[in-house]
Amino acid sequence: MPLRFKAIQNLSTNPEIKVDGSARITGIFGSNVFTIKTAREFLSDEAYKSLLSSIRSSQKIDRSMANQIANGIRAWAESKGVTHFTHWFQPLTGATAEKHDSFFTIKSDGTPIEQFEGDALIQQEPDASSFPSGGLRATFEARGYTAWDPSSPAFIMEIGQGKTLCIPTIFVSYTGESLDYKAPLLKALESLNKAAVDVCNYFDKNITRVSPTLGWEQEYFVIDEALFNARPDLVMTGRTVFGHTSAKNQQLEDQYFGSIPERIYAYMRDFETESYKLGIPLRTRHNEVAPGQYECAPIFEEVSVSVDHNALLMDVMERVARRHKLRVLLHEKPFAGINGSGKHNNWSMATDTGINLLAPGKTPKTNLMFLTFFVNTIKAVHDYSDVLRASIASAPNDHRLGANEAPPAIISVFIGQYLSKVLNDVKERVSDKMDETDETMLKIDIHKSIPELLMDNTDRNRTSPFAFTGNKFEFRAVGSSANCSNPMTVLNAIMAATLKQFKKEVDGLIEKGEKKEIAIMHTIRQYIVDSEKVLFEGDGYSEAWTKEAEKRGLPNVKTTPLALDAMVSEKAKQLFESNTIFTHSELEARHEIELEKYIKKVQIESRIMGELATSHILPAAIRYQNLLANNIKGLKESGLKETAYSNQKQILEKIAEHISKTSDLVEKMIEARKICNNMENTRTKAIAYQSQVKDVFFDEIRYNVDKLELLVDDREWYLPKYREMLFLR
Ligand code: ADP
Ligand code: MG
């Protein structure tokens, strides 16, 4: 029996997976994490203090302490049944990487022992050669090593019966180039910290540290494993390259926030439990708009930890799904015709004095501080919208951005009517010849016009790629499968650069004799004027906005290969170099890697399309074609009038037409691919893959195949259909 039918049959006999979700979350939360509290228990005073200061200052661990700390971590891990350890890192492949070593070793005299040395904790040398380096290795002949990042705590990953101690690390080359997502992120966060503290000190001298915060919202699809396995395109690419939309999809909107199906609910509780043990503070779960689509979100955390937690969660979700004979689809657009999946990045900045810099304050002074950070964010997005766009560019996200349900590729900022009015007031009331009375009036007025609580749910705009939502900005254009590091590196870097510039300008005015508050207000006003055109309150999905944005001169780059150009522009090089985040060669390397990723993804999709068309679709269509042809022949031979088989003939004609178009297009697509593959320049090749392979053939082939799906006898069709994947569970 073909897999499709077996899968459908098995659905009703799926065993129920027992999930123990009865434990109180506080009872298990962080139980697999080497927290500060655990450290207190397992480390000597000296080692504990050294670890703590490394965490606080994001500094490397002191070598002399490393052995002691490693011993403590091993003792803790062994008390939980751990036998192996690994450096856990986030290479530029997009997945997380690990290579397990056991604590077990044999001493020179032959004695078997268990040990974990400081050196192994601090640094490891994975075989770097098979991770992407974008030519960096060739240029510098650099070997790579992983180094412990103490800002993110060690944890124990349970896989089946095995337990592994994971040390979060960064991955760099011996000549210092970053080879992962995490290292540049840490640099960007540090850069933001410095710039933001400087600006904060205009208002409050007690602030000595600013930590950006991130709370992501993870959207995903879940489908039955057997149905998944019967779809080679899902297995290979994470999305369906063919499939006619089902009679019912999301038009009734009956799934959004609806009750969660039992089997999915068991899965959610199971992966939530695993996540809690790992210290991932998941908070919400619900059905999303599309059938089979769901979302979860945690309580926000400091960016670096939050990024790790999202990467870990994606890993956990995939593993746990298999336990339930389910598959989670993290792809941005697994199914055509229904919503895709995003990963909204909610972002703000918190001071070590406990203030959220994007939340309006209680006093005129804190409100001016809020306004400063608020306007600087808008200015940053305005000045670097192209770099921000590049940070979320990927082959799968291209299917989503600008499609009906997702924010457009045009980066704009939504702030709501309240704050729009405030900015307008500032723009109008602050004049060049401002005097002290103006200043007091303005401060009081601003205070009055910014309510303490801005979280007004009626004033929300779901169509904006970058929206202010009361006490944070929500970057909505991030794709569901993305590692948050990239967008977070860029967002924090552009914010750091903008704040530095802001400080320079304010200090300039102060030097000229202006009062501090006046200098700040003037600069804020200037920034509002400079960045106004990036503000947009209307419907981001509308045709009218595309036109309006063009008039305003806002970039609208729809495809990844072109969007990535902004990573290596002079402006980007200057931005990243002056904030010591990327050198020019690191940027070039990353650009190259992203382009290569794009090429490979489109290439694989194109191959699987050709393969499926040739070995699945056409044989099914031809089988049915023969059946019809024989039927017509039989009817004709028995002397019936043509009206007796004219319907069959019509169907046969249509089938024949779609068969020939499909096979013809597949041939031509293979030819087009060959031309692309011979191209030397990576950028040219990526553009060619997009414009000559994807754009020319994908929709066209799909159109014909999807037509065949409707025409061919259901019993001859071996690929699970949309209605089965989306509605059966
Ligand atoms: P929504 O209505 O978009 O679902 P929520 O208020 O439920 O918004 O929050 C969504 C996400 O925003 C959550 O992950 C939450 O942790 C995060 N969030 C809230 N406040 C902040 C903040 N100050 N910094 C970063 N993320 C935040
Ligand atoms: Mg949201």
CSV table of N, CA and C in Angstrom, one decimal, residues 45-147:
chain,number,residue,atom,x,y,z
A,45,ASP,N,34.1,28.9,47.6
A,45,ASP,CA,33.9,30.4,47.6
A,45,ASP,C,34.6,31.1,46.5
A,46,GLU,N,35.9,30.7,46.4
A,46,GLU,CA,36.8,31.4,45.5
A,46,GLU,C,36.3,31.2,44.0
A,47,ALA,N,36.0,29.9,43.7
A,47,ALA,CA,35.6,29.6,42.4
A,47,ALA,C,34.2,30.3,42.1
A,48,TYR,N,33.4,30.3,43.0
A,48,TYR,CA,32.1,30.9,42.9
A,48,TYR,C,32.2,32.3,42.6
A,49,LYS,N,33.0,33.0,43.3
A,49,LYS,CA,33.2,34.5,43.1
A,49,LYS,C,33.8,34.7,41.7
A,50,SER,N,34.7,33.9,41.3
A,50,SER,CA,35.4,34.1,40.0
A,50,SER,C,34.3,33.9,38.9
A,51,LEU,N,33.5,32.9,39.1
A,51,LEU,CA,32.5,32.6,38.0
A,51,LEU,C,31.5,33.8,38.0
A,52,LEU,N,31.1,34.2,39.1
A,52,LEU,CA,30.1,35.3,39.2
A,52,LEU,C,30.6,36.6,38.5
A,53,SER,N,31.9,36.9,38.8
A,53,SER,CA,32.4,38.1,38.2
A,53,SER,C,32.6,38.0,36.6
A,54,SER,N,32.8,36.8,36.2
A,54,SER,CA,32.9,36.5,34.7
A,54,SER,C,31.5,36.7,34.1
A,55,ILE,N,30.5,36.2,34.8
A,55,ILE,CA,29.1,36.3,34.3
A,55,ILE,C,28.7,37.8,34.2
A,56,ARG,N,29.0,38.5,35.3
A,56,ARG,CA,28.6,39.9,35.4
A,56,ARG,C,29.3,40.8,34.3
A,57,SER,N,30.6,40.5,34.1
A,57,SER,CA,31.3,41.4,33.2
A,57,SER,C,31.4,40.8,31.8
A,58,SER,N,30.8,39.6,31.5
A,58,SER,CA,30.9,38.9,30.3
A,58,SER,C,32.4,38.7,29.9
A,59,GLN,N,33.2,38.4,30.9
A,59,GLN,CA,34.6,38.2,30.7
A,59,GLN,C,34.9,36.7,30.7
A,60,LYS,N,36.1,36.4,30.1
A,60,LYS,CA,36.5,35.0,30.1
A,60,LYS,C,36.8,34.5,31.5
A,61,ILE,N,36.6,33.2,31.7
A,61,ILE,CA,36.9,32.7,33.0
A,61,ILE,C,38.4,32.7,33.2
A,62,ASP,N,38.8,33.0,34.4
A,62,ASP,CA,40.2,33.0,34.9
A,62,ASP,C,40.7,31.6,34.8
A,63,ARG,N,41.8,31.4,34.1
A,63,ARG,CA,42.4,30.1,33.8
A,63,ARG,C,42.7,29.3,35.1
A,64,SER,N,43.2,30.1,36.1
A,64,SER,CA,43.6,29.4,37.3
A,64,SER,C,42.4,28.9,38.1
A,65,MET,N,41.2,29.4,37.8
A,65,MET,CA,40.0,28.9,38.5
A,65,MET,C,39.3,27.8,37.7
A,66,ALA,N,39.7,27.7,36.4
A,66,ALA,CA,38.9,26.9,35.5
A,66,ALA,C,38.8,25.5,36.0
A,67,ASN,N,39.9,24.9,36.5
A,67,ASN,CA,39.9,23.5,37.0
A,67,ASN,C,38.8,23.3,38.1
A,68,GLN,N,38.9,24.2,39.0
A,68,GLN,CA,37.9,24.2,40.1
A,68,GLN,C,36.5,24.3,39.6
A,69,ILE,N,36.2,25.2,38.7
A,69,ILE,CA,34.9,25.4,38.3
A,69,ILE,C,34.4,24.1,37.5
A,70,ALA,N,35.3,23.6,36.6
A,70,ALA,CA,35.0,22.4,35.8
A,70,ALA,C,34.7,21.3,36.7
A,71,ASN,N,35.5,21.1,37.8
A,71,ASN,CA,35.2,20.0,38.7
A,71,ASN,C,33.8,20.1,39.4
A,72,GLY,N,33.5,21.4,39.7
A,72,GLY,CA,32.2,21.6,40.3
A,72,GLY,C,31.0,21.3,39.4
A,73,ILE,N,31.2,21.7,38.1
A,73,ILE,CA,30.2,21.5,37.1
A,73,ILE,C,30.0,20.0,36.9
A,74,ARG,N,31.2,19.3,36.9
A,74,ARG,CA,31.1,17.8,36.7
A,74,ARG,C,30.4,17.1,37.8
A,75,ALA,N,30.7,17.6,39.0
A,75,ALA,CA,30.1,16.9,40.2
A,75,ALA,C,28.6,17.1,40.1
A,76,TRP,N,28.1,18.3,39.7
A,76,TRP,CA,26.7,18.6,39.6
A,76,TRP,C,26.1,17.7,38.5
A,77,ALA,N,26.8,17.6,37.3
A,77,ALA,CA,26.3,16.9,36.2
A,77,ALA,C,26.2,15.4,36.5
A,78,GLU,N,27.2,14.9,37.2
A,78,GLU,CA,27.3,13.5,37.5
A,78,GLU,C,26.2,13.1,38.5
A,79,SER,N,25.9,14.1,39.4
A,79,SER,CA,24.8,13.8,40.4
A,79,SER,C,23.5,13.6,39.6
A,80,LYS,N,23.4,14.1,38.4
A,80,LYS,CA,22.2,13.9,37.6
A,80,LYS,C,22.3,12.9,36.5
A,81,GLY,N,23.4,12.1,36.6
A,81,GLY,CA,23.5,10.9,35.7
A,81,GLY,C,24.1,11.2,34.4
A,82,VAL,N,24.9,12.3,34.3
A,82,VAL,CA,25.5,12.7,33.0
A,82,VAL,C,26.8,12.0,32.9
A,83,THR,N,27.1,11.5,31.7
A,83,THR,CA,28.4,10.9,31.4
A,83,THR,C,29.2,11.6,30.4
A,84,HIS,N,28.6,12.5,29.5
A,84,HIS,CA,29.3,13.1,28.4
A,84,HIS,C,29.1,14.7,28.5
A,85,PHE,N,30.0,15.4,27.9
A,85,PHE,CA,29.8,16.8,27.8
A,85,PHE,C,30.1,17.2,26.3
A,86,THR,N,29.6,18.4,26.0
A,86,THR,CA,29.8,19.0,24.7
A,86,THR,C,29.9,20.5,24.8
A,87,HIS,N,30.7,21.1,23.9
A,87,HIS,CA,30.6,22.5,23.7
A,87,HIS,C,29.4,22.7,22.7
A,88,TRP,N,28.5,23.6,23.1
A,88,TRP,CA,27.3,23.8,22.3
A,88,TRP,C,27.4,25.1,21.6
A,89,PHE,N,27.3,25.2,20.3
A,89,PHE,CA,27.4,26.5,19.6
A,89,PHE,C,26.5,26.6,18.4
A,90,GLN,N,26.5,27.8,17.9
A,90,GLN,CA,25.5,28.2,16.8
A,90,GLN,C,26.3,28.6,15.5
A,91,PRO,N,26.8,27.6,14.8
A,91,PRO,CA,27.5,27.9,13.6
A,91,PRO,C,26.6,28.6,12.5
A,92,LEU,N,27.2,29.0,11.4
A,92,LEU,CA,26.4,29.8,10.4
A,92,LEU,C,25.5,28.9,9.6
A,93,THR,N,25.5,27.6,9.9
A,93,THR,CA,24.5,26.8,9.1
A,93,THR,C,23.1,27.1,9.5
A,94,GLY,N,23.0,27.6,10.7
A,94,GLY,CA,21.6,27.9,11.2
A,94,GLY,C,21.2,26.9,12.3
A,95,ALA,N,21.7,25.7,12.2
A,95,ALA,CA,21.3,24.8,13.3
A,95,ALA,C,22.3,24.9,14.5
A,96,THR,N,22.1,24.2,15.6
A,96,THR,CA,23.0,24.3,16.6
A,96,THR,C,24.0,23.1,16.5
A,97,ALA,N,25.2,23.2,17.0
A,97,ALA,CA,26.1,22.1,16.8
A,97,ALA,C,26.7,21.6,18.1
A,98,GLU,N,27.0,20.3,18.2
A,98,GLU,CA,27.6,19.7,19.4
A,98,GLU,C,28.4,18.5,19.0
A,99,LYS,N,29.5,18.3,19.8
A,99,LYS,CA,30.3,17.1,19.5
A,99,LYS,C,30.5,16.5,20.9
A,100,HIS,N,30.0,15.3,21.2
A,100,HIS,CA,30.1,14.8,22.6
A,100,HIS,C,31.4,14.2,22.9
A,101,ASP,N,31.9,14.5,24.1
A,101,ASP,CA,33.1,13.8,24.6
A,101,ASP,C,32.7,13.2,26.0
A,102,SER,N,33.3,12.1,26.4
A,102,SER,CA,32.9,11.5,27.7
A,102,SER,C,33.8,12.1,28.7
A,103,PHE,N,33.4,12.1,30.0
A,103,PHE,CA,34.2,12.4,31.1
A,103,PHE,C,35.3,11.3,31.3
A,104,PHE,N,34.9,10.2,30.8
A,104,PHE,CA,35.8,9.0,31.0
A,104,PHE,C,37.1,9.1,30.2
A,105,THR,N,38.2,8.8,30.9
A,105,THR,CA,39.5,8.7,30.3
A,105,THR,C,40.4,7.7,31.0
A,106,ILE,N,41.5,7.4,30.4
A,106,ILE,CA,42.4,6.5,31.0
A,106,ILE,C,43.8,7.2,31.3
A,107,LYS,N,44.2,7.1,32.5
A,107,LYS,CA,45.4,7.8,32.9
A,107,LYS,C,46.6,7.0,32.3
A,108,SER,N,47.8,7.7,32.4
A,108,SER,CA,49.0,7.1,31.7
A,108,SER,C,49.3,5.7,32.4
A,109,ASP,N,49.0,5.5,33.6
A,109,ASP,CA,49.3,4.2,34.2
A,109,ASP,C,48.2,3.2,34.0
A,110,GLY,N,47.2,3.5,33.2
A,110,GLY,CA,46.2,2.6,32.8
A,110,GLY,C,44.9,2.7,33.7
A,111,THR,N,44.9,3.6,34.7
A,111,THR,CA,43.7,3.7,35.6
A,111,THR,C,42.6,4.4,34.8
A,112,PRO,N,41.4,3.8,34.8
A,112,PRO,CA,40.3,4.5,34.2
A,112,PRO,C,39.7,5.5,35.2
A,113,ILE,N,39.5,6.7,34.7
A,113,ILE,CA,38.9,7.7,35.6
A,113,ILE,C,37.9,8.6,34.9
A,114,GLU,N,37.1,9.4,35.7
A,114,GLU,CA,36.3,10.3,35.1
A,114,GLU,C,36.8,11.7,35.4
A,115,GLN,N,37.0,12.5,34.4
A,115,GLN,CA,37.5,13.9,34.7
A,115,GLN,C,37.0,14.9,33.7
A,116,PHE,N,37.0,16.2,34.1
A,116,PHE,CA,36.6,17.3,33.3
A,116,PHE,C,37.6,18.4,33.6
A,117,GLU,N,38.5,18.7,32.8
A,117,GLU,CA,39.5,19.6,33.1
A,117,GLU,C,39.1,21.0,32.7
A,118,GLY,N,39.7,22.0,33.4
A,118,GLY,CA,39.4,23.4,33.1
A,118,GLY,C,39.6,23.7,31.6
A,119,ASP,N,40.6,23.2,31.0
A,119,ASP,CA,40.9,23.5,29.6
A,119,ASP,C,39.7,23.1,28.7
A,120,ALA,N,39.2,21.9,29.1
A,120,ALA,CA,38.1,21.3,28.3
A,120,ALA,C,36.8,22.2,28.4
A,121,LEU,N,36.7,22.8,29.6
A,121,LEU,CA,35.5,23.7,29.8
A,121,LEU,C,35.7,25.0,29.1
A,122,ILE,N,36.9,25.5,29.1
A,122,ILE,CA,37.1,26.8,28.5
A,122,ILE,C,37.2,26.8,27.0
A,123,GLN,N,37.9,25.8,26.5
A,123,GLN,CA,38.1,25.9,25.0
A,123,GLN,C,38.2,24.5,24.4
A,124,GLN,N,37.7,24.3,23.2
A,124,GLN,CA,37.7,23.1,22.5
A,124,GLN,C,38.0,23.4,21.0
A,125,GLU,N,38.5,22.4,20.3
A,125,GLU,CA,38.7,22.6,18.9
A,125,GLU,C,37.9,21.6,18.1
A,126,PRO,N,36.7,22.0,17.7
A,126,PRO,CA,35.9,21.1,16.9
A,126,PRO,C,36.5,21.1,15.5
A,127,ASP,N,36.3,20.1,14.7
A,127,ASP,CA,36.8,20.1,13.3
A,127,ASP,C,36.0,21.2,12.6
A,128,ALA,N,36.7,22.3,12.4
A,128,ALA,CA,35.9,23.5,11.9
A,128,ALA,C,35.7,23.4,10.4
A,129,SER,N,36.4,22.5,9.7
A,129,SER,CA,36.5,22.6,8.3
A,129,SER,C,35.2,22.3,7.6
A,130,SER,N,34.2,21.7,8.3
A,130,SER,CA,33.0,21.5,7.6
A,130,SER,C,31.9,22.5,8.0
A,131,PHE,N,32.3,23.5,8.7
A,131,PHE,CA,31.3,24.6,8.9
A,131,PHE,C,31.6,25.7,8.0
A,132,PRO,N,30.5,26.4,7.6
A,132,PRO,CA,30.8,27.5,6.6
A,132,PRO,C,31.6,28.6,7.2
A,133,SER,N,32.6,29.1,6.4
A,133,SER,CA,33.4,30.2,6.8
A,133,SER,C,33.4,31.3,5.8
A,134,GLY,N,32.8,31.1,4.7
A,134,GLY,CA,32.7,32.1,3.6
A,134,GLY,C,34.1,32.6,3.1
A,135,GLY,N,35.0,31.6,3.1
A,135,GLY,CA,36.3,31.9,2.5
A,135,GLY,C,37.3,32.4,3.6
A,136,LEU,N,36.8,32.6,4.8
A,136,LEU,CA,37.7,33.1,5.9
A,136,LEU,C,38.8,32.2,6.1
A,137,ARG,N,38.5,30.9,6.1
A,137,ARG,CA,39.6,29.9,6.4
A,137,ARG,C,40.6,29.9,5.3
A,138,ALA,N,40.2,30.0,4.1
A,138,ALA,CA,41.1,30.0,3.0
A,138,ALA,C,42.0,31.2,3.1
A,139,THR,N,41.4,32.3,3.4
A,139,THR,CA,42.2,33.6,3.5
A,139,THR,C,43.2,33.6,4.7
A,140,PHE,N,42.8,33.1,5.8
A,140,PHE,CA,43.6,33.2,7.0
A,140,PHE,C,44.2,31.9,7.5
A,141,GLU,N,43.8,30.8,6.8
A,141,GLU,CA,44.2,29.5,7.2
A,141,GLU,C,43.9,29.3,8.7
A,142,ALA,N,42.8,29.8,9.1
A,142,ALA,CA,42.5,29.8,10.5
A,142,ALA,C,41.8,28.6,10.9
A,143,ARG,N,42.2,27.9,11.9
A,143,ARG,CA,41.5,26.9,12.5
A,143,ARG,C,40.5,27.5,13.5
A,144,GLY,N,39.4,26.8,13.8
A,144,GLY,CA,38.5,27.4,14.7
A,144,GLY,C,38.5,26.8,16.0
A,145,TYR,N,38.1,27.5,17.0
A,145,TYR,CA,37.9,26.9,18.4
A,145,TYR,C,36.6,27.4,19.0
A,146,THR,N,36.1,26.7,19.9
A,146,THR,CA,34.9,27.1,20.7
A,146,THR,C,35.4,27.6,22.1
A,147,ALA,N,34.8,28.7,22.5
A,147,ALA,CA,35.2,29.2,23.9
A,147,ALA,C,33.9,29.4,24.7
